[in-house]
PDB file of C-alpha atoms and ligand atoms in Angstrom:
ATOM      1  CA  MET C   1    -165.172   6.216 200.245  1.00 44.00           C
ATOM      2  CA  GLN C   2    -163.772   4.417 197.210  1.00 47.00           C
ATOM      3  CA  ASN C   3    -160.170   5.260 196.690  1.00 56.00           C
ATOM      4  CA  LEU C   4    -159.970   6.834 193.211  1.00 64.00           C
ATOM      5  CA  THR C   5    -156.978   5.536 191.193  1.00 75.00           C
ATOM      6  CA  LEU C   6    -155.486   8.492 189.274  1.00 79.00           C
ATOM      7  CA  SER C   7    -154.849   7.965 185.689  1.00 81.00           C
ATOM      8  CA  SER C   8    -151.303   8.998 184.598  1.00 82.00           C
ATOM      9  CA  GLU C   9    -153.041  10.879 181.744  1.00 86.00           C
ATOM     10  CA  ALA C  10    -153.772  13.551 184.404  1.00 90.00           C
ATOM     11  CA  LEU C  11    -150.105  14.149 185.011  1.00 95.00           C
ATOM     12  CA  PRO C  12    -148.194  16.895 183.243  1.00 96.00           C
ATOM     13  CA  LYS C  13    -146.381  15.604 180.038  1.00 97.00           C
ATOM     14  CA  HIS C  14    -143.677  18.174 180.098  1.00 98.00           C
ATOM     15  CA  ILE C  15    -142.370  19.795 183.348  1.00 98.00           C
ATOM     16  CA  ALA C  16    -139.905  22.680 183.374  1.00 98.00           C
ATOM     17  CA  VAL C  17    -137.890  23.601 186.475  1.00 99.00           C
ATOM     18  CA  ILE C  18    -136.014  26.765 187.341  1.00 98.00           C
ATOM     19  CA  MET C  19    -133.694  25.398 189.912  1.00 98.00           C
ATOM     20  CA  ASP C  20    -133.057  28.429 192.042  1.00 98.00           C
ATOM     21  CA  GLY C  21    -131.656  29.093 195.512  1.00 98.00           C
ATOM     22  CA  ASN C  22    -128.453  27.116 195.726  1.00 98.00           C
ATOM     23  CA  GLY C  23    -126.519  30.169 196.804  1.00 98.00           C
ATOM     24  CA  ARG C  24    -128.858  31.186 199.604  1.00 98.00           C
ATOM     25  CA  TRP C  25    -129.118  27.620 200.779  1.00 98.00           C
ATOM     26  CA  ALA C  26    -125.338  27.455 201.234  1.00 98.00           C
ATOM     27  CA  LYS C  27    -125.091  30.938 202.671  1.00 98.00           C
ATOM     28  CA  GLU C  28    -127.685  29.923 205.412  1.00 98.00           C
ATOM     29  CA  LYS C  29    -125.377  27.101 206.316  1.00 98.00           C
ATOM     30  CA  GLY C  30    -122.271  29.404 206.384  1.00 98.00           C
ATOM     31  CA  LYS C  31    -120.955  27.645 203.247  1.00 98.00           C
ATOM     32  CA  PRO C  32    -119.600  28.978 199.966  1.00 97.00           C
ATOM     33  CA  ARG C  33    -122.115  29.188 197.058  1.00 97.00           C
ATOM     34  CA  VAL C  34    -120.474  26.217 195.325  1.00 96.00           C
ATOM     35  CA  PHE C  35    -121.511  24.048 198.148  1.00 98.00           C
ATOM     36  CA  GLY C  36    -125.095  24.829 197.243  1.00 98.00           C
ATOM     37  CA  HIS C  37    -124.474  24.051 193.556  1.00 98.00           C
ATOM     38  CA  LYS C  38    -122.956  20.701 194.433  1.00 97.00           C
ATOM     39  CA  ASN C  39    -125.913  19.824 196.572  1.00 98.00           C
ATOM     40  CA  GLY C  40    -128.189  21.059 193.793  1.00 98.00           C
ATOM     41  CA  VAL C  41    -126.835  18.220 191.689  1.00 98.00           C
ATOM     42  CA  LYS C  42    -128.325  15.819 194.249  1.00 98.00           C
ATOM     43  CA  ALA C  43    -131.750  17.388 193.875  1.00 98.00           C
ATOM     44  CA  VAL C  44    -131.356  17.020 190.049  1.00 98.00           C
ATOM     45  CA  ARG C  45    -130.799  13.390 190.461  1.00 98.00           C
ATOM     46  CA  ARG C  46    -133.787  12.932 192.837  1.00 98.00           C
ATOM     47  CA  THR C  47    -136.035  15.018 190.598  1.00 98.00           C
ATOM     48  CA  ILE C  48    -135.159  12.967 187.404  1.00 98.00           C
ATOM     49  CA  SER C  49    -135.528   9.720 189.276  1.00 98.00           C
ATOM     50  CA  THR C  50    -139.055  10.613 190.609  1.00 98.00           C
ATOM     51  CA  ALA C  51    -140.258  12.055 187.235  1.00 98.00           C
ATOM     52  CA  THR C  52    -139.065   8.851 185.565  1.00 97.00           C
ATOM     53  CA  GLN C  53    -140.958   6.646 188.058  1.00 97.00           C
ATOM     54  CA  LEU C  54    -144.165   8.766 187.404  1.00 96.00           C
ATOM     55  CA  GLY C  55    -143.865   8.258 183.617  1.00 96.00           C
ATOM     56  CA  ILE C  56    -143.438  11.983 182.827  1.00 98.00           C
ATOM     57  CA  GLN C  57    -142.685  12.383 179.089  1.00 98.00           C
ATOM     58  CA  ALA C  58    -140.093  15.223 179.266  1.00 98.00           C
ATOM     59  CA  ILE C  59    -138.388  17.402 181.921  1.00 98.00           C
ATOM     60  CA  THR C  60    -136.495  20.588 181.184  1.00 98.00           C
ATOM     61  CA  LEU C  61    -134.137  21.863 183.838  1.00 98.00           C
ATOM     62  CA  PHE C  62    -132.668  25.454 183.759  1.00 98.00           C
ATOM     63  CA  ALA C  63    -129.004  24.945 184.682  1.00 98.00           C
ATOM     64  CA  PHE C  64    -127.419  28.081 183.382  1.00 98.00           C
ATOM     65  CA  SER C  65    -129.076  31.116 181.793  1.00 97.00           C
ATOM     66  CA  SER C  66    -127.626  33.295 179.107  1.00 96.00           C
ATOM     67  CA  GLU C  67    -127.594  36.062 181.823  1.00 96.00           C
ATOM     68  CA  ASN C  68    -125.562  33.874 184.207  1.00 97.00           C
ATOM     69  CA  TRP C  69    -122.163  34.879 182.503  1.00 98.00           C
ATOM     70  CA  ARG C  70    -122.549  38.077 184.393  1.00 97.00           C
ATOM     71  CA  ARG C  71    -121.787  36.203 187.744  1.00 97.00           C
ATOM     72  CA  PRO C  72    -118.231  36.382 189.167  1.00 96.00           C
ATOM     73  CA  GLN C  73    -115.755  34.669 186.936  1.00 97.00           C
ATOM     74  CA  ASP C  74    -114.876  32.182 189.730  1.00 96.00           C
ATOM     75  CA  GLU C  75    -118.460  31.041 190.121  1.00 96.00           C
ATOM     76  CA  VAL C  76    -118.885  30.694 186.366  1.00 97.00           C
ATOM     77  CA  GLY C  77    -115.702  28.465 186.309  1.00 97.00           C
ATOM     78  CA  VAL C  78    -117.003  26.337 189.089  1.00 96.00           C
ATOM     79  CA  LEU C  79    -120.394  25.883 187.378  1.00 97.00           C
ATOM     80  CA  MET C  80    -118.692  24.842 184.072  1.00 97.00           C
ATOM     81  CA  GLU C  81    -116.469  22.332 185.826  1.00 97.00           C
ATOM     82  CA  LEU C  82    -119.403  21.005 187.656  1.00 97.00           C
ATOM     83  CA  PHE C  83    -121.367  20.665 184.536  1.00 97.00           C
ATOM     84  CA  PHE C  84    -118.546  18.817 182.920  1.00 97.00           C
ATOM     85  CA  SER C  85    -118.045  16.358 185.801  1.00 96.00           C
ATOM     86  CA  VAL C  86    -121.742  15.736 186.201  1.00 96.00           C
ATOM     87  CA  LEU C  87    -122.176  15.035 182.632  1.00 96.00           C
ATOM     88  CA  THR C  88    -119.234  12.503 182.859  1.00 95.00           C
ATOM     89  CA  THR C  89    -120.682  10.656 185.897  1.00 95.00           C
ATOM     90  CA  GLU C  90    -124.366  10.813 185.307  1.00 95.00           C
ATOM     91  CA  VAL C  91    -124.711  10.040 181.561  1.00 97.00           C
ATOM     92  CA  LYS C  92    -124.094   6.281 182.005  1.00 96.00           C
ATOM     93  CA  LYS C  93    -126.838   6.113 184.589  1.00 97.00           C
ATOM     94  CA  LEU C  94    -129.270   8.021 182.333  1.00 98.00           C
ATOM     95  CA  HIS C  95    -128.383   5.709 179.487  1.00 98.00           C
ATOM     96  CA  LYS C  96    -128.894   2.611 181.652  1.00 98.00           C
ATOM     97  CA  ASN C  97    -132.363   3.935 182.617  1.00 97.00           C
ATOM     98  CA  ASN C  98    -133.246   4.440 178.874  1.00 98.00           C
ATOM     99  CA  LEU C  99    -133.367   8.215 179.300  1.00 98.00           C
ATOM    100  CA  ARG C 100    -132.619  10.655 176.453  1.00 98.00           C
ATOM    101  CA  LEU C 101    -130.395  13.553 177.446  1.00 98.00           C
ATOM    102  CA  ARG C 102    -130.270  16.817 175.489  1.00 98.00           C
ATOM    103  CA  VAL C 103    -128.587  20.094 176.147  1.00 98.00           C
ATOM    104  CA  ILE C 104    -130.560  23.088 174.945  1.00 98.00           C
ATOM    105  CA  GLY C 105    -129.098  26.552 174.504  1.00 98.00           C
ATOM    106  CA  ASP C 106    -126.292  28.389 172.599  1.00 97.00           C
ATOM    107  CA  LEU C 107    -123.527  25.912 173.125  1.00 98.00           C
ATOM    108  CA  SER C 108    -120.981  27.850 171.072  1.00 97.00           C
ATOM    109  CA  ARG C 109    -119.836  29.928 174.088  1.00 97.00           C
ATOM    110  CA  PHE C 110    -118.761  26.666 175.942  1.00 97.00           C
ATOM    111  CA  SER C 111    -115.227  25.376 175.837  1.00 97.00           C
ATOM    112  CA  LYS C 112    -114.486  22.849 173.084  1.00 98.00           C
ATOM    113  CA  ARG C 113    -114.005  20.153 175.719  1.00 97.00           C
ATOM    114  CA  LEU C 114    -117.424  20.810 177.174  1.00 98.00           C
ATOM    115  CA  GLN C 115    -119.085  20.921 173.749  1.00 98.00           C
ATOM    116  CA  ASP C 116    -117.468  17.629 172.913  1.00 98.00           C
ATOM    117  CA  LYS C 117    -118.718  16.131 176.194  1.00 98.00           C
ATOM    118  CA  ILE C 118    -122.232  17.295 175.452  1.00 98.00           C
ATOM    119  CA  ALA C 119    -122.117  15.874 171.907  1.00 98.00           C
ATOM    120  CA  SER C 120    -121.039  12.389 173.099  1.00 97.00           C
ATOM    121  CA  ALA C 121    -123.674  12.410 175.935  1.00 98.00           C
ATOM    122  CA  GLU C 122    -126.364  13.306 173.547  1.00 98.00           C
ATOM    123  CA  SER C 123    -125.297  10.696 170.903  1.00 98.00           C
ATOM    124  CA  LEU C 124    -125.044   8.048 173.524  1.00 98.00           C
ATOM    125  CA  THR C 125    -128.655   8.443 174.621  1.00 98.00           C
ATOM    126  CA  GLU C 126    -130.325   9.613 171.403  1.00 98.00           C
ATOM    127  CA  ASN C 127    -132.056   6.370 170.650  1.00 98.00           C
ATOM    128  CA  ASN C 128    -133.354   5.829 174.080  1.00 98.00           C
ATOM    129  CA  THR C 129    -137.185   5.700 174.387  1.00 98.00           C
ATOM    130  CA  GLY C 130    -137.761   6.873 178.021  1.00 98.00           C
ATOM    131  CA  MET C 131    -138.180  10.314 179.438  1.00 98.00           C
ATOM    132  CA  VAL C 132    -136.349  13.215 177.634  1.00 98.00           C
ATOM    133  CA  VAL C 133    -134.177  15.188 180.066  1.00 98.00           C
ATOM    134  CA  ASN C 134    -133.387  18.577 178.607  1.00 98.00           C
ATOM    135  CA  ILE C 135    -130.701  20.549 180.394  1.00 98.00           C
ATOM    136  CA  ALA C 136    -131.008  24.331 179.410  1.00 98.00           C
ATOM    137  CA  ALA C 137    -127.499  25.653 179.476  1.00 98.00           C
ATOM    138  CA  ASN C 138    -126.586  29.144 178.103  1.00 98.00           C
ATOM    139  CA  TYR C 139    -130.271  29.195 177.313  1.00 98.00           C
ATOM    140  CA  GLY C 140    -132.539  32.177 177.123  1.00 98.00           C
ATOM    141  CA  GLY C 141    -136.223  32.318 175.937  1.00 98.00           C
ATOM    142  CA  LYS C 142    -135.425  35.381 173.820  1.00 98.00           C
ATOM    143  CA  TRP C 143    -132.332  33.634 172.246  1.00 98.00           C
ATOM    144  CA  ASP C 144    -134.556  30.699 171.319  1.00 98.00           C
ATOM    145  CA  ILE C 145    -137.151  32.874 169.585  1.00 98.00           C
ATOM    146  CA  THR C 146    -134.436  34.987 167.976  1.00 98.00           C
ATOM    147  CA  ASN C 147    -132.704  31.947 166.648  1.00 97.00           C
ATOM    148  CA  ALA C 148    -135.940  30.641 165.285  1.00 97.00           C
ATOM    149  CA  VAL C 149    -136.652  33.798 163.489  1.00 96.00           C
ATOM    150  CA  ARG C 150    -133.257  33.965 161.929  1.00 97.00           C
ATOM    151  CA  GLN C 151    -133.536  30.413 160.532  1.00 97.00           C
ATOM    152  CA  LEU C 152    -136.966  31.214 159.332  1.00 96.00           C
ATOM    153  CA  ALA C 153    -135.625  34.329 157.522  1.00 96.00           C
ATOM    154  CA  GLU C 154    -132.825  32.149 156.034  1.00 97.00           C
ATOM    155  CA  ASP C 155    -135.382  29.746 154.655  1.00 97.00           C
ATOM    156  CA  ILE C 156    -137.463  32.508 153.211  1.00 97.00           C
ATOM    157  CA  SER C 157    -134.451  34.111 151.489  1.00 97.00           C
ATOM    158  CA  GLY C 158    -133.420  30.699 150.247  1.00 97.00           C
ATOM    159  CA  GLY C 159    -136.861  30.215 148.763  1.00 97.00           C
ATOM    160  CA  ILE C 160    -137.851  27.248 150.899  1.00 96.00           C
ATOM    161  CA  LEU C 161    -140.686  29.291 152.607  1.00 95.00           C
ATOM    162  CA  SER C 162    -142.586  32.419 151.766  1.00 96.00           C
ATOM    163  CA  SER C 163    -143.596  35.049 154.251  1.00 95.00           C
ATOM    164  CA  SER C 164    -147.179  33.879 154.011  1.00 96.00           C
ATOM    165  CA  ASP C 165    -146.068  30.534 155.484  1.00 94.00           C
ATOM    166  CA  ILE C 166    -145.243  32.232 158.781  1.00 95.00           C
ATOM    167  CA  THR C 167    -147.732  30.951 161.298  1.00 96.00           C
ATOM    168  CA  GLU C 168    -147.566  30.156 165.042  1.00 95.00           C
ATOM    169  CA  GLN C 169    -146.994  26.544 163.899  1.00 95.00           C
ATOM    170  CA  SER C 170    -144.171  27.292 161.509  1.00 94.00           C
ATOM    171  CA  ILE C 171    -142.352  29.408 164.113  1.00 96.00           C
ATOM    172  CA  ALA C 172    -142.747  26.695 166.672  1.00 97.00           C
ATOM    173  CA  GLN C 173    -141.045  24.256 164.444  1.00 97.00           C
ATOM    174  CA  TYR C 174    -137.873  26.325 164.563  1.00 98.00           C
ATOM    175  CA  LEU C 175    -137.764  26.585 168.249  1.00 98.00           C
ATOM    176  CA  THR C 176    -135.742  24.203 170.452  1.00 98.00           C
ATOM    177  CA  MET C 177    -137.757  21.210 171.754  1.00 98.00           C
ATOM    178  CA  SER C 178    -140.169  21.510 168.879  1.00 98.00           C
ATOM    179  CA  ASP C 179    -140.671  17.815 168.934  1.00 97.00           C
ATOM    180  CA  LEU C 180    -142.035  17.880 172.535  1.00 98.00           C
ATOM    181  CA  PRO C 181    -145.298  19.003 173.933  1.00 96.00           C
ATOM    182  CA  ASP C 182    -145.387  22.601 175.362  1.00 95.00           C
ATOM    183  CA  VAL C 183    -144.731  22.862 179.090  1.00 97.00           C
ATOM    184  CA  ASP C 184    -147.663  21.944 181.248  1.00 96.00           C
ATOM    185  CA  LEU C 185    -146.151  22.775 184.603  1.00 97.00           C
ATOM    186  CA  LEU C 186    -143.295  25.162 185.487  1.00 98.00           C
ATOM    187  CA  ILE C 187    -141.707  24.897 188.869  1.00 99.00           C
ATOM    188  CA  ARG C 188    -139.563  27.569 190.362  1.00 98.00           C
ATOM    189  CA  THR C 189    -137.842  27.102 193.736  1.00 99.00           C
ATOM    190  CA  SER C 190    -136.515  29.634 196.216  1.00 98.00           C
ATOM    191  CA  GLY C 191    -139.490  31.969 196.474  1.00 98.00           C
ATOM    192  CA  GLU C 192    -138.735  34.063 193.352  1.00 98.00           C
ATOM    193  CA  CYS C 193    -141.772  34.612 191.110  1.00 98.00           C
ATOM    194  CA  ARG C 194    -140.315  35.375 187.819  1.00 98.00           C
ATOM    195  CA  ILE C 195    -139.555  33.571 184.543  1.00 98.00           C
ATOM    196  CA  SER C 196    -135.904  34.903 184.192  1.00 98.00           C
ATOM    197  CA  ASN C 197    -135.990  34.647 180.302  1.00 98.00           C
ATOM    198  CA  PHE C 198    -136.631  30.846 180.489  1.00 98.00           C
ATOM    199  CA  MET C 199    -138.863  29.224 177.835  1.00 98.00           C
ATOM    200  CA  LEU C 200    -141.134  32.021 176.751  1.00 98.00           C
ATOM    201  CA  TRP C 201    -142.965  30.570 173.824  1.00 98.00           C
ATOM    202  CA  GLN C 202    -143.243  27.100 175.333  1.00 98.00           C
ATOM    203  CA  LEU C 203    -144.491  28.319 178.643  1.00 97.00           C
ATOM    204  CA  ALA C 204    -147.519  30.251 177.082  1.00 94.00           C
ATOM    205  CA  TYR C 205    -150.089  28.082 178.820  1.00 92.00           C
ATOM    206  CA  ALA C 206    -148.127  26.423 181.615  1.00 95.00           C
ATOM    207  CA  GLU C 207    -149.427  26.390 185.115  1.00 95.00           C
ATOM    208  CA  LEU C 208    -146.845  28.256 187.195  1.00 97.00           C
ATOM    209  CA  TYR C 209    -145.816  26.809 190.564  1.00 98.00           C
ATOM    210  CA  PHE C 210    -143.554  28.808 192.977  1.00 98.00           C
ATOM    211  CA  THR C 211    -142.301  27.260 196.125  1.00 98.00           C
ATOM    212  CA  PRO C 212    -140.133  28.873 198.799  1.00 98.00           C
ATOM    213  CA  THR C 213    -138.044  25.627 199.051  1.00 98.00           C
ATOM    214  CA  TYR C 214    -134.355  26.153 198.094  1.00 99.00           C
ATOM    215  CA  TRP C 215    -133.311  23.902 195.157  1.00 99.00           C
ATOM    216  CA  PRO C 216    -130.913  21.714 197.151  1.00 98.00           C
ATOM    217  CA  ASP C 217    -133.813  20.805 199.585  1.00 98.00           C
ATOM    218  CA  PHE C 218    -136.147  19.839 196.678  1.00 98.00           C
ATOM    219  CA  ASN C 219    -136.978  16.171 197.031  1.00 98.00           C
ATOM    220  CA  GLU C 220    -139.459  13.485 196.024  1.00 98.00           C
ATOM    221  CA  ASP C 221    -142.217  14.971 198.296  1.00 98.00           C
ATOM    222  CA  SER C 222    -141.596  18.427 196.762  1.00 98.00           C
ATOM    223  CA  LEU C 223    -142.172  17.150 193.266  1.00 98.00           C
ATOM    224  CA  VAL C 224    -145.178  15.188 194.409  1.00 97.00           C
ATOM    225  CA  ASP C 225    -146.676  18.409 196.034  1.00 97.00           C
ATOM    226  CA  ALA C 226    -146.081  20.319 192.772  1.00 98.00           C
ATOM    227  CA  ILE C 227    -147.768  17.793 190.625  1.00 97.00           C
ATOM    228  CA  THR C 228    -150.632  17.281 193.063  1.00 95.00           C
ATOM    229  CA  TRP C 229    -151.179  21.065 192.755  1.00 95.00           C
ATOM    230  CA  TYR C 230    -151.030  20.865 189.073  1.00 95.00           C
ATOM    231  CA  VAL C 231    -153.503  17.983 188.809  1.00 92.00           C
ATOM    232  CA  ASN C 232    -155.973  19.704 191.056  1.00 90.00           C
ATOM    233  CA  ARG C 233    -155.731  22.959 189.157  1.00 86.00           C
ATOM    234  CA  GLU C 234    -156.138  21.359 185.719  1.00 72.00           C
ATOM    235  CA  ARG C 235    -158.676  18.508 186.512  1.00 63.00           C
ATOM    236  CA  ARG C 236    -160.220  19.981 189.672  1.00 58.00           C
ATOM    237  CA  PHE C 237    -161.232  16.712 191.125  1.00 62.00           C
ATOM    238  CA  GLY C 238    -159.441  17.033 194.509  1.00 71.00           C
ATOM    239  CA  CYS C 239    -156.651  14.566 194.095  1.00 78.00           C
ATOM    240  CA  THR C 240    -154.337  13.843 197.020  1.00 85.00           C
ATOM    241  CA  GLY C 241    -150.554  13.555 197.313  1.00 87.00           C
ATOM    242  CA  GLU C 242    -151.100   9.847 198.197  1.00 89.00           C
ATOM    243  CA  GLN C 243    -152.673   9.257 194.799  1.00 88.00           C
ATOM    244  CA  ILE C 244    -149.728  10.668 193.030  1.00 89.00           C
ATOM    245  CA  LYS C 245    -147.409   8.598 195.247  1.00 90.00           C
ATOM    246  CA  ALA C 246    -149.541   5.502 194.334  1.00 89.00           C
ATOM    247  CA  LEU C 247    -148.326   6.020 190.726  1.00 89.00           C
ATOM    248  CA  LEU C 248    -144.790   6.124 192.030  1.00 88.00           C
ATOM    249  CA  ASP C 249    -145.032   2.642 193.626  1.00 70.00           C
ATOM    250  CA  LYS C 250    -146.195   0.951 190.473  1.00 62.00           C
TER     251      LYS C 250
HETATM  252  C1  LIG P 301    -129.488  28.549 190.993  1.00 87.72           C
HETATM  253  O1  LIG P 301    -129.125  28.971 192.227  1.00 87.72           O
HETATM  254  C2  LIG P 301    -128.366  27.894 190.229  1.00 87.72           C
HETATM  255  C3  LIG P 301    -127.852  28.695 189.075  1.00 87.72           C
HETATM  256  C4  LIG P 301    -128.508  29.782 188.640  1.00 87.72           C
HETATM  257  C5  LIG P 301    -126.755  28.195 188.377  1.00 87.72           C
HETATM  258  P1  LIG P 301    -128.487  30.419 192.444  1.00 87.72           P
HETATM  259  O2  LIG P 301    -126.971  30.331 192.270  1.00 87.72           O
HETATM  260  O3  LIG P 301    -129.177  31.365 191.613  1.00 87.72           O
HETATM  261  O4  LIG P 301    -128.755  30.659 193.947  1.00 87.72           O
HETATM  262  P2  LIG P 301    -129.316  32.067 194.562  1.00 87.72           P
HETATM  263  O5  LIG P 301    -130.454  32.424 193.834  1.00 87.72           O
HETATM  264  O6  LIG P 301    -128.182  33.018 194.561  1.00 87.72           O
HETATM  265  O7  LIG P 301    -129.688  31.643 195.992  1.00 87.72           O
HETATM  266  C1  LIG P 302    -132.336  31.582 186.849  1.00 87.72           C
HETATM  267  O1  LIG P 302    -131.846  31.670 188.055  1.00 87.72           O
HETATM  268  C2  LIG P 302    -131.488  30.714 186.023  1.00 87.72           C
HETATM  269  C3  LIG P 302    -131.229  29.283 186.480  1.00 87.72           C
HETATM  270  C4  LIG P 302    -131.867  28.596 187.430  1.00 87.72           C
HETATM  271  C5  LIG P 302    -130.187  28.659 185.894  1.00 87.72           C
HETATM  272  P1  LIG P 302    -131.146  33.077 188.552  1.00 87.72           P
HETATM  273  O2  LIG P 302    -130.986  32.908 189.977  1.00 87.72           O
HETATM  274  O3  LIG P 302    -129.879  33.278 187.721  1.00 87.72           O
HETATM  275  O4  LIG P 302    -132.184  34.048 188.054  1.00 87.72           O
HETATM  276  P2  LIG P 302    -132.337  35.629 188.438  1.00 87.72           P
HETATM  277  O5  LIG P 302    -131.225  36.306 187.602  1.00 87.72           O
HETATM  278  O6  LIG P 302    -132.189  35.799 189.844  1.00 87.72           O
HETATM  279  O7  LIG P 302    -133.633  36.073 187.829  1.00 87.72           O
HETATM  280 MG1  LIG P 303    -130.772  32.559 191.887  1.00 87.72          MG
END
């Protein structure tokens, strides 16, 4: 049988990931939760690298939800420090690989030091033309929509828009990531099957992929499996993991 070469057109353009299970992964190993978060960073690196090789247009990683402030203060502190140090070490690599980094969410609650670090990482990579890497931090889907509605209301009261201009398209323009295609594939690790207030609007038509794998164990094969599943759902022509991997080797 002829080996069908898969077109990269069939791949998802925008992948979103709820990176879950760091704590349980560490607990199973008898380690503190922070050990799981540190190993989760390695999975982030692997995922970005594989997605880049596949030519994915954008990836959005849920790193910290607007609800995660409810965690014990110690854990929140560790996560903030980890975010700061990862931004410091990884941004140069992202830049070298022509990737564009953006941090999506209500940044006002972060320390000034972290906000400055985020701003400099974003400005260093803003003219890059490769994959867009969005890190969702203090992000919530309800926050995103609320924020959009507030700005829309301000533009109406300022006379820039009238209420009859409110359409799905105009609301979408006020949301974060409005310049990117909507999410095609959402991946959530750790076996939980919920959205946890991640992108609500942008996920309206996404294929939802849930895997029991804990985030720190998520590797190149895990991403290939998720994308293979997606391609088969969307295009229904029975593509194999090998065909996705063939795109990686190009
Ligand atoms: C995901 O792992 C990372 C963050 C939410 C920051 P968790 O910390 O939620 O790990 P579990 O779900 O407790 O195992
Ligand atoms: C969702 O994970 C947020 C992130 C992955 C950052 P959680 O583990 O915090 O989600 P819930 O609260 O269990 O739904
Ligand atoms: Mg969790």
